[in-house]
Coordinates of C-alpha atoms and ligand atoms in Angstrom, one line a residue:
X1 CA -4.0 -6.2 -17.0
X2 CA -5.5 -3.0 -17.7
X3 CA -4.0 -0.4 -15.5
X4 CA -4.4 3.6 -15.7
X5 CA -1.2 5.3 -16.8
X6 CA -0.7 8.6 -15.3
X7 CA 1.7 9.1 -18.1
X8 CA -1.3 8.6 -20.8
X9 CA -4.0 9.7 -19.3
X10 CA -5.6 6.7 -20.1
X11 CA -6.4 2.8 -19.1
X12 CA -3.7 0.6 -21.1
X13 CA -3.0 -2.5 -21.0
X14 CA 0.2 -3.1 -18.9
X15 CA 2.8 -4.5 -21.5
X16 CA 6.5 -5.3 -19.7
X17 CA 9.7 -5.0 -22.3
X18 CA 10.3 -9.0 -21.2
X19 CA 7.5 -11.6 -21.0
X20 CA 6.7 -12.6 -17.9
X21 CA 8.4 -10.1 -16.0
X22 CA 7.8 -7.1 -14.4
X23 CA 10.2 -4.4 -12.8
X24 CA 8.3 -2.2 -10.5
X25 CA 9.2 0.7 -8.7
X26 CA 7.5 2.0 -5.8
X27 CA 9.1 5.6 -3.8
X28 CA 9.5 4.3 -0.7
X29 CA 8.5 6.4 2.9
X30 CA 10.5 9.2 4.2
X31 CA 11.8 8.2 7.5
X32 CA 11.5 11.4 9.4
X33 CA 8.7 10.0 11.5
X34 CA 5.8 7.2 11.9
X35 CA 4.0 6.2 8.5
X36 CA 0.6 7.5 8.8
X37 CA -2.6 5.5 7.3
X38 CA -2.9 7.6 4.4
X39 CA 0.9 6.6 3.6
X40 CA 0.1 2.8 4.4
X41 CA -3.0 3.4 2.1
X42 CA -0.8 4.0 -0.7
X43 CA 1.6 0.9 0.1
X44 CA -1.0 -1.3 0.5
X45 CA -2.6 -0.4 -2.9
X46 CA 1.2 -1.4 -4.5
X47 CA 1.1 -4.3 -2.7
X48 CA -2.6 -5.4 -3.6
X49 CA -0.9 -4.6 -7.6
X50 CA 2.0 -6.4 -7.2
X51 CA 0.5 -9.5 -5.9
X52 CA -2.0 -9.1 -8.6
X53 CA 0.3 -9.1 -11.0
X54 CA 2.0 -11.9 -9.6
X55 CA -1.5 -14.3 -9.4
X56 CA -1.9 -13.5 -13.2
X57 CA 1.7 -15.2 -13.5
X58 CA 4.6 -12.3 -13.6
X59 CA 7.3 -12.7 -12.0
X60 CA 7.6 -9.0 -10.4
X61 CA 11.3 -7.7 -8.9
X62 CA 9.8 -4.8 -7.0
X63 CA 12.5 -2.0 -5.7
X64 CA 11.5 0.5 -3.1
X65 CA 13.9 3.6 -1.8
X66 CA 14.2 4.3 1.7
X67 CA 14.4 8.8 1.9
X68 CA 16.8 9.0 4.2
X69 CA 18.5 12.6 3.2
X70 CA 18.1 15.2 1.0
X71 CA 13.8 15.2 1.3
X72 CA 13.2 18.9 2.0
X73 CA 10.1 20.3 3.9
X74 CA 8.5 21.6 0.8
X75 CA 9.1 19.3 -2.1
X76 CA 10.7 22.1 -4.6
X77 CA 13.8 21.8 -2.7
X78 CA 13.0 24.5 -0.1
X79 CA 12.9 24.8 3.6
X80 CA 14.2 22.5 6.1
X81 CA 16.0 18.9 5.7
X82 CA 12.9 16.5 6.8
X83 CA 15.4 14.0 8.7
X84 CA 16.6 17.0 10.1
X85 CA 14.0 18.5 11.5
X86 CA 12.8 14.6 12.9
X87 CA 16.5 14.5 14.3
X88 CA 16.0 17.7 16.1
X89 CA 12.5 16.8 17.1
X90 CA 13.7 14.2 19.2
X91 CA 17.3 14.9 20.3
X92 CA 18.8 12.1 18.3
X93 CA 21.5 11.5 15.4
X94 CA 19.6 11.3 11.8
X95 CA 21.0 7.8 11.3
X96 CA 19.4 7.5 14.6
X97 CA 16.2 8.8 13.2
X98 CA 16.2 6.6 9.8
X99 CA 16.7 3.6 11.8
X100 CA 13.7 3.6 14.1
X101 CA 11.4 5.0 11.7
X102 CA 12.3 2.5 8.8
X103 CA 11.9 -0.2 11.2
X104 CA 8.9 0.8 12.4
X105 CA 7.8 1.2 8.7
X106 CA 8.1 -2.5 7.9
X107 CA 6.7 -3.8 11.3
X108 CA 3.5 -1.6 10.3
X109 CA 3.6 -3.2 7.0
X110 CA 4.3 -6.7 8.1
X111 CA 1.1 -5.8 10.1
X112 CA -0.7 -4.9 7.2
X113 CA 0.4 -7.7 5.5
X114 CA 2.2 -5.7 3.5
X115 CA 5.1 -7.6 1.3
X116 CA 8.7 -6.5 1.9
X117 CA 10.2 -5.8 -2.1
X118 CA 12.7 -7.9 -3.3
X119 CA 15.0 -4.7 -2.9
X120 CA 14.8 -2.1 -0.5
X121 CA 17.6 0.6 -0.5
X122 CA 18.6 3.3 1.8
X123 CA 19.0 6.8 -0.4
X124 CA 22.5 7.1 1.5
X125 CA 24.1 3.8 0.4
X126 CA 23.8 5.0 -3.0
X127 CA 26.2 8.4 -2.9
X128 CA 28.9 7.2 -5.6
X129 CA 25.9 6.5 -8.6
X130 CA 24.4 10.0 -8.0
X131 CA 27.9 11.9 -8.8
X132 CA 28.1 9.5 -11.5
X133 CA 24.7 10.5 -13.2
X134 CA 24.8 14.1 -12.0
X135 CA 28.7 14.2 -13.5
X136 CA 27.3 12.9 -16.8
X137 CA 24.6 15.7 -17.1
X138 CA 26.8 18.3 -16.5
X139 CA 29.0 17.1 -19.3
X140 CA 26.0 16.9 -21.8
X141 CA 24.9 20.1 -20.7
X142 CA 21.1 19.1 -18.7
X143 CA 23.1 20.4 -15.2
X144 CA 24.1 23.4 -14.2
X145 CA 26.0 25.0 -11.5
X146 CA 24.7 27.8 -10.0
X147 CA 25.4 29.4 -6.0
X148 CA 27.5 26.4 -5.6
X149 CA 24.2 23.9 -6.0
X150 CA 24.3 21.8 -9.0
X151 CA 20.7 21.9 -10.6
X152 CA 18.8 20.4 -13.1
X153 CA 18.5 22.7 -16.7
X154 CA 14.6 21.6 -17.5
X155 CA 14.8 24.1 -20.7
X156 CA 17.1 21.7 -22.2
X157 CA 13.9 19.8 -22.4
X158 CA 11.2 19.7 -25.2
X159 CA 8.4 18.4 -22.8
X160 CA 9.0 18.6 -19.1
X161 CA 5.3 18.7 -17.3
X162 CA 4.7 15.1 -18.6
X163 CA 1.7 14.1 -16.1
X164 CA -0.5 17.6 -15.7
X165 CA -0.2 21.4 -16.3
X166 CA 1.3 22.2 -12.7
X167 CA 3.8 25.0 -12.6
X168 CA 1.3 27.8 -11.0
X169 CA 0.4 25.3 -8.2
X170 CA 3.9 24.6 -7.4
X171 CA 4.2 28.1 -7.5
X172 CA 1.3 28.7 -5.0
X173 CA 2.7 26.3 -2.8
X174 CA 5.7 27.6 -2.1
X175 CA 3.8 30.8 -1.5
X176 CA 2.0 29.5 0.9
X177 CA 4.7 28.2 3.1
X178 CA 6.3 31.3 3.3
X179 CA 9.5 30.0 1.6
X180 CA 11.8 32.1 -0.4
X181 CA 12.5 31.6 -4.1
X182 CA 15.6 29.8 -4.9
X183 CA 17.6 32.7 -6.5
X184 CA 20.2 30.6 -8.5
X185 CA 17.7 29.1 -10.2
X186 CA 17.2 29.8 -13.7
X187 CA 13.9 28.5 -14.1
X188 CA 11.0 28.0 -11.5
X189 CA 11.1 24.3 -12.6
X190 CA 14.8 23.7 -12.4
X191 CA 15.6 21.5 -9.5
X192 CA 18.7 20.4 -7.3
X193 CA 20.3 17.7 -8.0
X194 CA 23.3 17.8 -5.3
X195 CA 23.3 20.9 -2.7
X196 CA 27.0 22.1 -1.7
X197 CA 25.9 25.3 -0.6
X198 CA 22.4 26.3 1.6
X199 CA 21.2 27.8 4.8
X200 CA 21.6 24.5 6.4
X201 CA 25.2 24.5 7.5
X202 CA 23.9 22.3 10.3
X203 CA 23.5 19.2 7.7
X204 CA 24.2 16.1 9.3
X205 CA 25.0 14.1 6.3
X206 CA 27.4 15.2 4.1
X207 CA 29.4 13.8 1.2
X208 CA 32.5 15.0 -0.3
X209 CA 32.0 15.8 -4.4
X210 CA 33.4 17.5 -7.4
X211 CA 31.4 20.2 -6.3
X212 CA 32.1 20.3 -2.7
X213 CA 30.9 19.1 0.5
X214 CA 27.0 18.2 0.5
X215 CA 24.5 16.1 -0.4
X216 CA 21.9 15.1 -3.3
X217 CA 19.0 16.3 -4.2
X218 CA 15.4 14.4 -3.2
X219 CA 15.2 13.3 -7.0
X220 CA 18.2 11.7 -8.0
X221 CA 17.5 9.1 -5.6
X222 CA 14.6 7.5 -7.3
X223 CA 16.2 7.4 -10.6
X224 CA 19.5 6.3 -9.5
X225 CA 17.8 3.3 -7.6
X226 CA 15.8 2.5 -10.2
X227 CA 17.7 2.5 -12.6
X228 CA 21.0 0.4 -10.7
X229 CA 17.9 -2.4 -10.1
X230 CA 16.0 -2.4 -12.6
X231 CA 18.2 -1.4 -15.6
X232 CA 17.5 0.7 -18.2
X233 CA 14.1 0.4 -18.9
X234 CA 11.1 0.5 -16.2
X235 CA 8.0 -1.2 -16.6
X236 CA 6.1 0.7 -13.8
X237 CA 6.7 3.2 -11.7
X238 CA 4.4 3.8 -8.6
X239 CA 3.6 6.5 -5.7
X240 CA 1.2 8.6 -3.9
X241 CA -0.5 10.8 -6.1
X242 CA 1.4 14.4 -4.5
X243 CA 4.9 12.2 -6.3
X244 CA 3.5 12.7 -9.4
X245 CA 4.6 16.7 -9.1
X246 CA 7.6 17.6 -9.1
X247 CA 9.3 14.2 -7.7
X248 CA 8.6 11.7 -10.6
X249 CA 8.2 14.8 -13.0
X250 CA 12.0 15.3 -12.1
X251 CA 12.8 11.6 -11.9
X252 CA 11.6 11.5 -15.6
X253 CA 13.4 14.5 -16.7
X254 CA 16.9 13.6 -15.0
X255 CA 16.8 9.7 -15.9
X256 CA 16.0 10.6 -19.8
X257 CA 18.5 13.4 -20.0
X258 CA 20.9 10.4 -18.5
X259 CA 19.8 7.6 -20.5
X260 CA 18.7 9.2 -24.1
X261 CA 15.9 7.5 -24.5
X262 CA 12.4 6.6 -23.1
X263 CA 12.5 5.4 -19.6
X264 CA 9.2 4.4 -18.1
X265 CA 6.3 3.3 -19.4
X266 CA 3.4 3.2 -17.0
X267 CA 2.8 5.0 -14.1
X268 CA 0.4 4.6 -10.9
X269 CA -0.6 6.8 -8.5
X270 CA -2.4 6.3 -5.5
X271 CA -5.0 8.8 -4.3
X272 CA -4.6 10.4 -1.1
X273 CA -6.6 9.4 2.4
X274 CA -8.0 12.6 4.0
X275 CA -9.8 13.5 7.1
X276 CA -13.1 15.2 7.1
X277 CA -10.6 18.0 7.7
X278 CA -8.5 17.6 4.6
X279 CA -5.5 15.5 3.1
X280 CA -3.7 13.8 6.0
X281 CA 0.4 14.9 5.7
X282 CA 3.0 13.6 8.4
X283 CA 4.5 17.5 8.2
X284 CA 1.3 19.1 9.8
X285 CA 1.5 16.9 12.3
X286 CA -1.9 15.8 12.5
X287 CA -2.2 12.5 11.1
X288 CA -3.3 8.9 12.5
X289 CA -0.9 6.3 12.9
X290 CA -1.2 2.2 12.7
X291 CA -0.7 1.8 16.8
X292 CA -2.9 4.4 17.1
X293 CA -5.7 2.9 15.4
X294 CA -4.3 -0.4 17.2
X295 CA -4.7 1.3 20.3
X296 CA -7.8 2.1 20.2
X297 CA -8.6 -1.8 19.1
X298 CA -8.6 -2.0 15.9
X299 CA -7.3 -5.0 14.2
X300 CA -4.2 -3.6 11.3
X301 CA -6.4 -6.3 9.0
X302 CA -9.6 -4.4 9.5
X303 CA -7.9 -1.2 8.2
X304 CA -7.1 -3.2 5.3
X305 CA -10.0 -4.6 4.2
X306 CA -11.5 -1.0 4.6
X307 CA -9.0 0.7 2.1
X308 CA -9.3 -2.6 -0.2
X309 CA -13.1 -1.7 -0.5
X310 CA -12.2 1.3 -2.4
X311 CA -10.5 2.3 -6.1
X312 CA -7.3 3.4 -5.5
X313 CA -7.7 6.2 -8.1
X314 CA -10.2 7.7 -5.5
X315 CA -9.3 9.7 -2.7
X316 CA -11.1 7.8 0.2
X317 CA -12.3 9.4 3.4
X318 CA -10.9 8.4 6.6
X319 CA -13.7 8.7 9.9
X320 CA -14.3 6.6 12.7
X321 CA -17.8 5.5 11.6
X322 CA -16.1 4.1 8.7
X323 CA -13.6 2.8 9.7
X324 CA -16.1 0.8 12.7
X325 CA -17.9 -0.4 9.4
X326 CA -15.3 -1.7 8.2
X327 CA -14.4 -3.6 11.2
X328 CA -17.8 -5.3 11.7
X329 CA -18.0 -6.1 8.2
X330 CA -14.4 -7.8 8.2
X331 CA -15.3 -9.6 11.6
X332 CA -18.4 -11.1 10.0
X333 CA -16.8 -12.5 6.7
X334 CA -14.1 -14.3 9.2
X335 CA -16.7 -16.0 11.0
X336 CA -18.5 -16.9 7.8
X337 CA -14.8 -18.6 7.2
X338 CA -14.5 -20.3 10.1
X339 CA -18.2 -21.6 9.8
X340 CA -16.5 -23.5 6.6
X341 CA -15.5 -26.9 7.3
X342 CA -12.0 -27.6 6.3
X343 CA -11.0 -30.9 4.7
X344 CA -12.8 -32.8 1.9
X345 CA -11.7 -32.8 -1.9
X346 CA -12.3 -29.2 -3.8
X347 CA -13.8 -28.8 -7.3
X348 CA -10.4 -27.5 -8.7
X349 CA -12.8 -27.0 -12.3
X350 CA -14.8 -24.4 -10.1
X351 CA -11.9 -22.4 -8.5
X352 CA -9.9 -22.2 -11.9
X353 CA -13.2 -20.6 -13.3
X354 CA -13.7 -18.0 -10.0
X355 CA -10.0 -17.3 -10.6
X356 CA -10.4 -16.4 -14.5
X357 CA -13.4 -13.9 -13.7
X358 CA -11.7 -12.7 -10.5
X359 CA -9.0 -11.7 -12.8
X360 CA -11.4 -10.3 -15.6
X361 CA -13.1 -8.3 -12.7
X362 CA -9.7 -7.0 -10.9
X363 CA -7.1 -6.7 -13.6
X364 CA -9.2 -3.8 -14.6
X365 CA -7.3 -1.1 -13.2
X366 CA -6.5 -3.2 -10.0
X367 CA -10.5 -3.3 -9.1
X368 CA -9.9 -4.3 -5.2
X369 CA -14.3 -3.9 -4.2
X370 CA -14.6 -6.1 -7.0
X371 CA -12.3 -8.2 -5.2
X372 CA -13.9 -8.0 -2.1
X373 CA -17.3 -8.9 -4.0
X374 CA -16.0 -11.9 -5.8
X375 CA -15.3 -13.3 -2.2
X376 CA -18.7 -12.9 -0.6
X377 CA -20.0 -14.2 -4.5
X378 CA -18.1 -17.4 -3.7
X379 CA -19.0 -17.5 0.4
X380 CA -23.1 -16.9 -1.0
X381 CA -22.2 -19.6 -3.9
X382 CA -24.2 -23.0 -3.6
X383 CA -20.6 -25.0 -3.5
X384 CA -19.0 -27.0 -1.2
X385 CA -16.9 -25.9 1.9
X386 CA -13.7 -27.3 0.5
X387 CA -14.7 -25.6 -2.7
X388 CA -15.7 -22.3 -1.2
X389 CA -12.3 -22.4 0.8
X390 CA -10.1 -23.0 -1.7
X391 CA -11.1 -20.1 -4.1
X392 CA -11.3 -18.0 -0.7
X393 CA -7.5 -18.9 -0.3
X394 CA -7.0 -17.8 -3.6
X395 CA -8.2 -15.0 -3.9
X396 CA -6.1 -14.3 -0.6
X397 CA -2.9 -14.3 -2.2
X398 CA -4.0 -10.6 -4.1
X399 CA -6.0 -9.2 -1.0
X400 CA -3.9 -10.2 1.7
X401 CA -6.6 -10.6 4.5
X402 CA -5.1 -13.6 6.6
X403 CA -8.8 -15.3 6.0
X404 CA -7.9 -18.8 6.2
X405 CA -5.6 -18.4 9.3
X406 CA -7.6 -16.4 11.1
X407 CA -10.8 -18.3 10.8
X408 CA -8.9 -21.4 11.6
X409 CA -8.1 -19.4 14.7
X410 CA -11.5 -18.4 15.3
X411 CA -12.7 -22.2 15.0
X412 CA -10.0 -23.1 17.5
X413 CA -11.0 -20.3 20.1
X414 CA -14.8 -21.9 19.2
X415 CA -14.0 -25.5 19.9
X416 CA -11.8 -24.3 22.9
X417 CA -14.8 -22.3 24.4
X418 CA -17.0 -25.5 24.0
X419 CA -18.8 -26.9 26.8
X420 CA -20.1 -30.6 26.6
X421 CA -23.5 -31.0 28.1
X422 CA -25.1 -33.7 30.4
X423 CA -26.3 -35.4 27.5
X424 CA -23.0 -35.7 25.9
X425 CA -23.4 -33.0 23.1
X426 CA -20.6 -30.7 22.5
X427 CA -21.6 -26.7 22.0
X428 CA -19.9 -23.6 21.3
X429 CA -21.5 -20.0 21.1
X430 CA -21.8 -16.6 22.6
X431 CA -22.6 -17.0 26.1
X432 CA -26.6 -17.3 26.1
X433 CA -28.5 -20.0 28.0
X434 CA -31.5 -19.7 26.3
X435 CA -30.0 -20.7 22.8
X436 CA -27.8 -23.0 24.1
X437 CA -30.9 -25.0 25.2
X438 CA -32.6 -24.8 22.1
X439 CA -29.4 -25.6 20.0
X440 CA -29.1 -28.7 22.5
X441 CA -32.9 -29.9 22.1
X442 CA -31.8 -29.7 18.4
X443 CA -28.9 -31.9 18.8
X444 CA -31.1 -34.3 20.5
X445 CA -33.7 -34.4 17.6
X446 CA -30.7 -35.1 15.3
X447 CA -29.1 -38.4 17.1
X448 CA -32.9 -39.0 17.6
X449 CA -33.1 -39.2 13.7
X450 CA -36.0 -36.5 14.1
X451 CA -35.0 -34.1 11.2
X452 CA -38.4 -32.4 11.0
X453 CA -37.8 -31.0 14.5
X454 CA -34.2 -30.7 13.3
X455 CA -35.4 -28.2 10.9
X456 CA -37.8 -26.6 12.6
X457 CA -35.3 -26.0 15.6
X458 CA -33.0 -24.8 13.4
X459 CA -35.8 -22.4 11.5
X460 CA -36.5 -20.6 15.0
X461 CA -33.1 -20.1 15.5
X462 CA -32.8 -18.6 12.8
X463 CA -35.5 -16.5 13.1
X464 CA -33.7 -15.1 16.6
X465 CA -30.2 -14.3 14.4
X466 CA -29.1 -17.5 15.0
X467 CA -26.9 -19.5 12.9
X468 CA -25.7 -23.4 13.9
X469 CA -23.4 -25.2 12.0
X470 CA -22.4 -28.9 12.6
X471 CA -18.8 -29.3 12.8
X472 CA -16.9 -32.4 14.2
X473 CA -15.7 -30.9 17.0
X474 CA -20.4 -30.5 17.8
X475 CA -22.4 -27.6 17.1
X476 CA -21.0 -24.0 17.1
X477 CA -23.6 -21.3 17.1
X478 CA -23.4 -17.7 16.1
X479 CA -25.5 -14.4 15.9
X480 CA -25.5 -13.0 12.2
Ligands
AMP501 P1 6.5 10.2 2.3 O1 7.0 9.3 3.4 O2 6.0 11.5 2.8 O3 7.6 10.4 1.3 O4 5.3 9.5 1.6 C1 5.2 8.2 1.4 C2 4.2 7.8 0.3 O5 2.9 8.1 0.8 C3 4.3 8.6 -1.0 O6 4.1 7.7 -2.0 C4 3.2 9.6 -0.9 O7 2.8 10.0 -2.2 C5 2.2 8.9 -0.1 N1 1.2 9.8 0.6 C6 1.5 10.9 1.2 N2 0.4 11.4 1.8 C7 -0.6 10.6 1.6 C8 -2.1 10.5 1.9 N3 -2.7 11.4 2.6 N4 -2.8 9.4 1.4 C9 -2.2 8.5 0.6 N5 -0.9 8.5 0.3 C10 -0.1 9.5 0.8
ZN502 ZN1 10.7 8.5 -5.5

């Protein structure tokens, strides 16, 4: 596939070290509090490129992190411990904390339909690798001690700001959260890599190290997890597109230093969500959550098909009116699903040939609309139903929508609502008398053999927003 690297600058063919296989990253949530849709938005892209990549073949180990210490409030190491402050929030222990909310992570996931990686691991169930790694670039002289912090030398560097020119932002940033420069560093762009000494004395988790008592920096997680999973070499790295600055920066500088050589070859980020009001961030405290939007009736699938409609390179706005679009729109194409009749032998030629130029279309730079078009292509396509529902299905296993289930439920709540008249018909629709009769007087022209009032039934329907469709269980009618 063609994917854009961050790295690069530019669309590139996505070329793993070993054929066939793929070893993907993906920074997993910081479990401080819920996940809010713009963070889902980002998982759901991976997940929509991972099962990409596994319907052109790969086989794909996927590795996510769980942050579960050491992720401070601003992300060049200052302010508050994140867990902490979630800990504090609600009167609870931080393990406390990282239990709920990773739990509740994965149930909004599974919701989203959402695939779990192959890997998931906790940042504290990794302590021993990250005094390992930091040990080793101390020795070779990329780590320094400094105030009792160990930190990250980026001079020793020839090219650290490998994705954009971002040193005065990060310097604005920190500006604007009030937050006091880090006086042991040496450089603005040094970073900690495992914290003995700070203002937070009231740190929950804390590990005994060469250096003292404390606990690791944010970065060191990523690489260390990466790199225990995945080896040596990573074919793609993904996150949210605020990662790219300082996080992955720093994951690249640290995991290089360690390893020597080249570590990563392609990298993905996801654009952000944002509210008419700006980007949606879980530490404002404004942000909408998946119960939230469940709440309010929204089907988790709905949300889906929404985000899938855009490029993930895009940063997508998030409103009500938009989201109610999306809805509608993902309602309809179910019902056009469940008007398909299951059963009956599929033109396997056919869906091979949808499935080749579903991948040309999509497989450049993970083009979910085009996605979404090529399944409305096939529903509008003069093929079969067992045709048309087969390359539906297929398409299903990159975007995930639950079409074939869930129209097979709709046909079942259909049928179930079904009344059978007193001339022995059976019909299904949407409550209205008067189309009921007219659907029945076109029953009755049918077993009468009359197809030209058939037809012409049919046509007048149609001309109310009426669609009938003949199934075995009698004649289920919709508005369109
Ligand atoms: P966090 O839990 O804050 O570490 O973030 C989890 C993931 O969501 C990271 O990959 C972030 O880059 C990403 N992310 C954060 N904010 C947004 C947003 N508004 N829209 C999309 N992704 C986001
Ligand atoms: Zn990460």
């Amino acid at each position: 596939m063609l994917l854009y690297n961050s790295a690069t600058r530019k669309k590139e063919p996505l070329v793993p070290r070993q054929e066939g296989k793929i070893t993907m990253y993906t920074c997993g949530p910081t479990v401080y509090h819920y996940a809010h849709i713009g963070n889902l938005r980002t998982y759901m892209m991976e997940d929509a490129l991972e099962k990409y990549l596994c319907y052109e073949g790969y086989q794909v180990r996927r590795v996510m992190n769980i942050t579960d210490v050491g992720h401070l409030a601003s992300d060049a190491d200052t302010g508050e411990d994140k867990m902490l402050k979630g800990a504090r929030r609600e009167h609870k222990s931080v393990l406390d904390i990282a239990k709920f909310y990773t739990d509740a992570f994965f149930a909004d996931c599974a919701k989203l339909n959402i695939r779990r990686p192959q890997v998931v691991q906790p940042a504290t169930g990794m302590i021993e690798e990250y005094i390992r790694v930091i040990s080793r670039l101390l020795e070779t002289g990329y780590a320094y001690l400094a105030g009792g912090n160990v930190y990250f030398d980026t001079s020793k560097l020839e090219h650290y700001n490998v994705f954009f020119q971002h040193e005065e932002e990060a310097l604005a940033v920190g500006v604007r959260q009030g937050v006091e420069a880090d006086a042991s560093k040496r450089s603005q762009n040094d970073f900690v890599l495992w914290f003995t000494r700070s203002k937070f004395e009231d740190q929950a988790l804390k590990w005994d190290s060469p250096w003292g008592v404390g606990y690791p920096g944010w970065h060191i997680e990523c690489s260390c997890i990466a790199m225990k999973y995945c080896g040596e070499y990573l074919d793609l790295h993904c996150g949210g597109v605020d990662n790219a600055f300082p996080h992955h920066t720093n994951e690249i500088a640290q995991s290089e230093a360690y390893l020597g050589h080249p570590w990563c070859s392609h990298w993905m980020h996801v654009h952000h969500l944002n509210t008419s009001s700006g980007k949606m961030s879980k530490s404002k405290g404004e942000f909408l959550t998946l119960s939230l939007l469940e709440e309010k009736g929204y089907d988790p699938l709905a949300y889906r098909f929404f985000c899938l409609q855009s490029h993930y390179r895009k940063s997508l706005v998030f409103t009500w009116e938009n989201l109610d679009n999306a809805a509608q729109a993902y309602q309809k194409l179910l019902e056009r699903v469940a008007a398909l009749q299951p059963g009956g032998q599929a033109d396997m030629g056919e869906v091979e040939r949808r499935r080749e130029g579903f991948i040309a279309q999509v497989g450049n730079d993970l083009n979910t609309s085009m996605a979404v078009t090529a399944l409305y292509d096939a529903l509008k396509a003069k093929l079969d139903d067992a045709t048309k529902l087969a390359v539906l299905d297929s398409f299903d296993q990159v975007l995930s929508l639950s079409l074939l289930e869930r129209a097979a439920r709709l046909r079942e709540r259909q049928a179930s609502a079904a009344t059978e008249t007193a001339e022995g018909f059976v019909i299904a629709g949407e409550g209205d008398a008067e189309i009921d009769r007219l659907v029945l007087q076109r029953c009755q022209a049918k077993a009468a053999r009359d197809y030209a009032q058939a037809d012409a039934l049919r046509e007048r329907l149609k001309e109310m927003g009426v669609q009938v469709t003949d199934t075995k269980e009698g004649a289920i009618w919709r508005r369109v």
